[in-house]
């Protein structure tokens, strides 16, 4: 199955097993993988904070980085939802971290 580009359209809060929290810009498919990871104890919990976020240039910059650098799991692939592998996405300093922070700020999160 060829890799499909995924648009990001929501913001979620992830609580790690150590109690630390972080925000992620995601989509409903990736949120489903996060919910499965929480059910299996890879993370403590995940909750959606904002849906249908605006498709701004910063969002598209971050989205392209995620699609180019991560093998995004999908609920359409049975192996992914049977054995989700939780990966916290890096946010490298510079253009990517700036774009991520702009999306959070525009949505009054953080």
Coordinates of C-alpha atoms in Angstrom, one line a residue:
X1 CA 0.0 0.0 0.0
X2 CA 1.5 3.4 -1.0
X3 CA 1.9 6.1 1.6
X4 CA -1.0 8.5 1.6
X5 CA -0.5 12.2 2.6
X6 CA -2.5 13.0 5.7
X7 CA -4.0 16.4 6.5
X8 CA -3.8 17.5 10.1
X9 CA -7.0 19.2 11.4
X10 CA -7.1 18.9 15.2
X11 CA -5.1 19.5 18.3
X12 CA -4.9 17.0 21.1
X13 CA -3.3 16.8 24.6
X14 CA -1.2 13.7 25.2
X15 CA -0.5 12.6 28.8
X16 CA 2.6 10.4 29.0
X17 CA 2.9 7.6 31.6
X18 CA 5.3 9.7 33.7
X19 CA 2.5 12.3 34.0
X20 CA 4.1 14.9 31.6
X21 CA 1.9 16.4 28.9
X22 CA 2.3 17.8 25.5
X23 CA 0.2 19.1 22.6
X24 CA 0.1 17.5 19.2
X25 CA -1.4 18.7 15.9
X26 CA -3.0 15.6 14.5
X27 CA -6.1 14.2 12.8
X28 CA -8.8 11.7 13.7
X29 CA -6.9 8.7 12.3
X30 CA -3.8 9.5 14.3
X31 CA -6.0 10.3 17.4
X32 CA -7.4 6.8 17.0
X33 CA -3.9 5.3 17.1
X34 CA -3.2 7.4 20.2
X35 CA -6.4 6.1 21.8
X36 CA -5.2 2.5 21.1
X37 CA -1.8 3.3 22.5
X38 CA -3.5 4.6 25.7
X39 CA -5.6 1.5 25.9
X40 CA -2.4 -0.6 25.7
X41 CA -0.5 1.5 28.2
X42 CA 2.0 3.1 25.9
X43 CA 0.7 6.5 27.0
X44 CA -1.6 7.4 29.9
X45 CA -4.3 9.3 27.9
X46 CA -5.1 11.5 25.0
X47 CA -7.9 14.0 24.6
X48 CA -8.9 16.2 21.7
X49 CA -8.8 20.0 22.5
X50 CA -9.7 21.6 19.2
X51 CA -11.1 20.3 15.9
X52 CA -11.3 21.7 12.4
X53 CA -8.3 24.0 12.9
X54 CA -7.7 26.5 10.1
X55 CA -5.4 25.5 7.2
X56 CA -2.8 28.2 7.6
X57 CA 0.7 28.3 6.2
X58 CA 2.2 27.3 9.6
X59 CA -0.1 24.3 9.7
X60 CA 0.8 23.2 6.2
X61 CA 4.5 23.6 7.0
X62 CA 4.2 21.4 10.1
X63 CA 1.9 18.9 8.3
X64 CA 4.4 18.5 5.4
X65 CA 7.2 17.9 7.9
X66 CA 5.2 15.2 9.7
X67 CA 4.2 13.5 6.4
X68 CA 7.8 13.6 5.0
X69 CA 9.5 12.3 8.2
X70 CA 7.1 9.8 9.8
X71 CA 5.5 6.6 8.7
X72 CA 2.0 7.5 9.8
X73 CA 0.0 4.6 11.0
X74 CA -3.6 4.3 9.9
X75 CA -6.7 2.6 11.2
X76 CA -7.2 1.3 7.6
X77 CA -4.2 -1.0 8.1
X78 CA -5.1 -3.9 10.5
X79 CA -1.5 -4.3 11.6
X80 CA -1.4 -0.6 12.8
X81 CA -4.5 -0.9 15.0
X82 CA -3.6 -4.3 16.3
X83 CA -0.1 -3.3 17.3
X84 CA 0.1 0.5 17.4
X85 CA 3.6 1.8 17.9
X86 CA 3.5 5.1 19.8
X87 CA 5.9 7.7 18.5
X88 CA 6.2 11.2 19.9
X89 CA 6.8 13.5 16.9
X90 CA 10.0 15.6 17.1
X91 CA 9.6 19.4 16.6
X92 CA 13.1 20.5 15.5
X93 CA 14.1 24.1 16.4
X94 CA 13.6 26.6 13.6
X95 CA 10.9 26.6 10.9
X96 CA 9.1 23.5 12.2
X97 CA 9.0 24.4 15.9
X98 CA 8.0 28.0 15.0
X99 CA 5.1 26.7 12.8
X100 CA 4.0 24.3 15.5
X101 CA 3.9 27.1 18.1
X102 CA 2.1 29.5 15.7
X103 CA -0.7 26.9 15.2
X104 CA -1.1 26.4 19.0
X105 CA -1.1 30.2 19.6
X106 CA -3.6 30.8 16.8
X107 CA -5.9 28.2 18.5
X108 CA -5.3 29.7 22.0
X109 CA -3.6 26.5 23.3
X110 CA -0.5 26.3 25.3

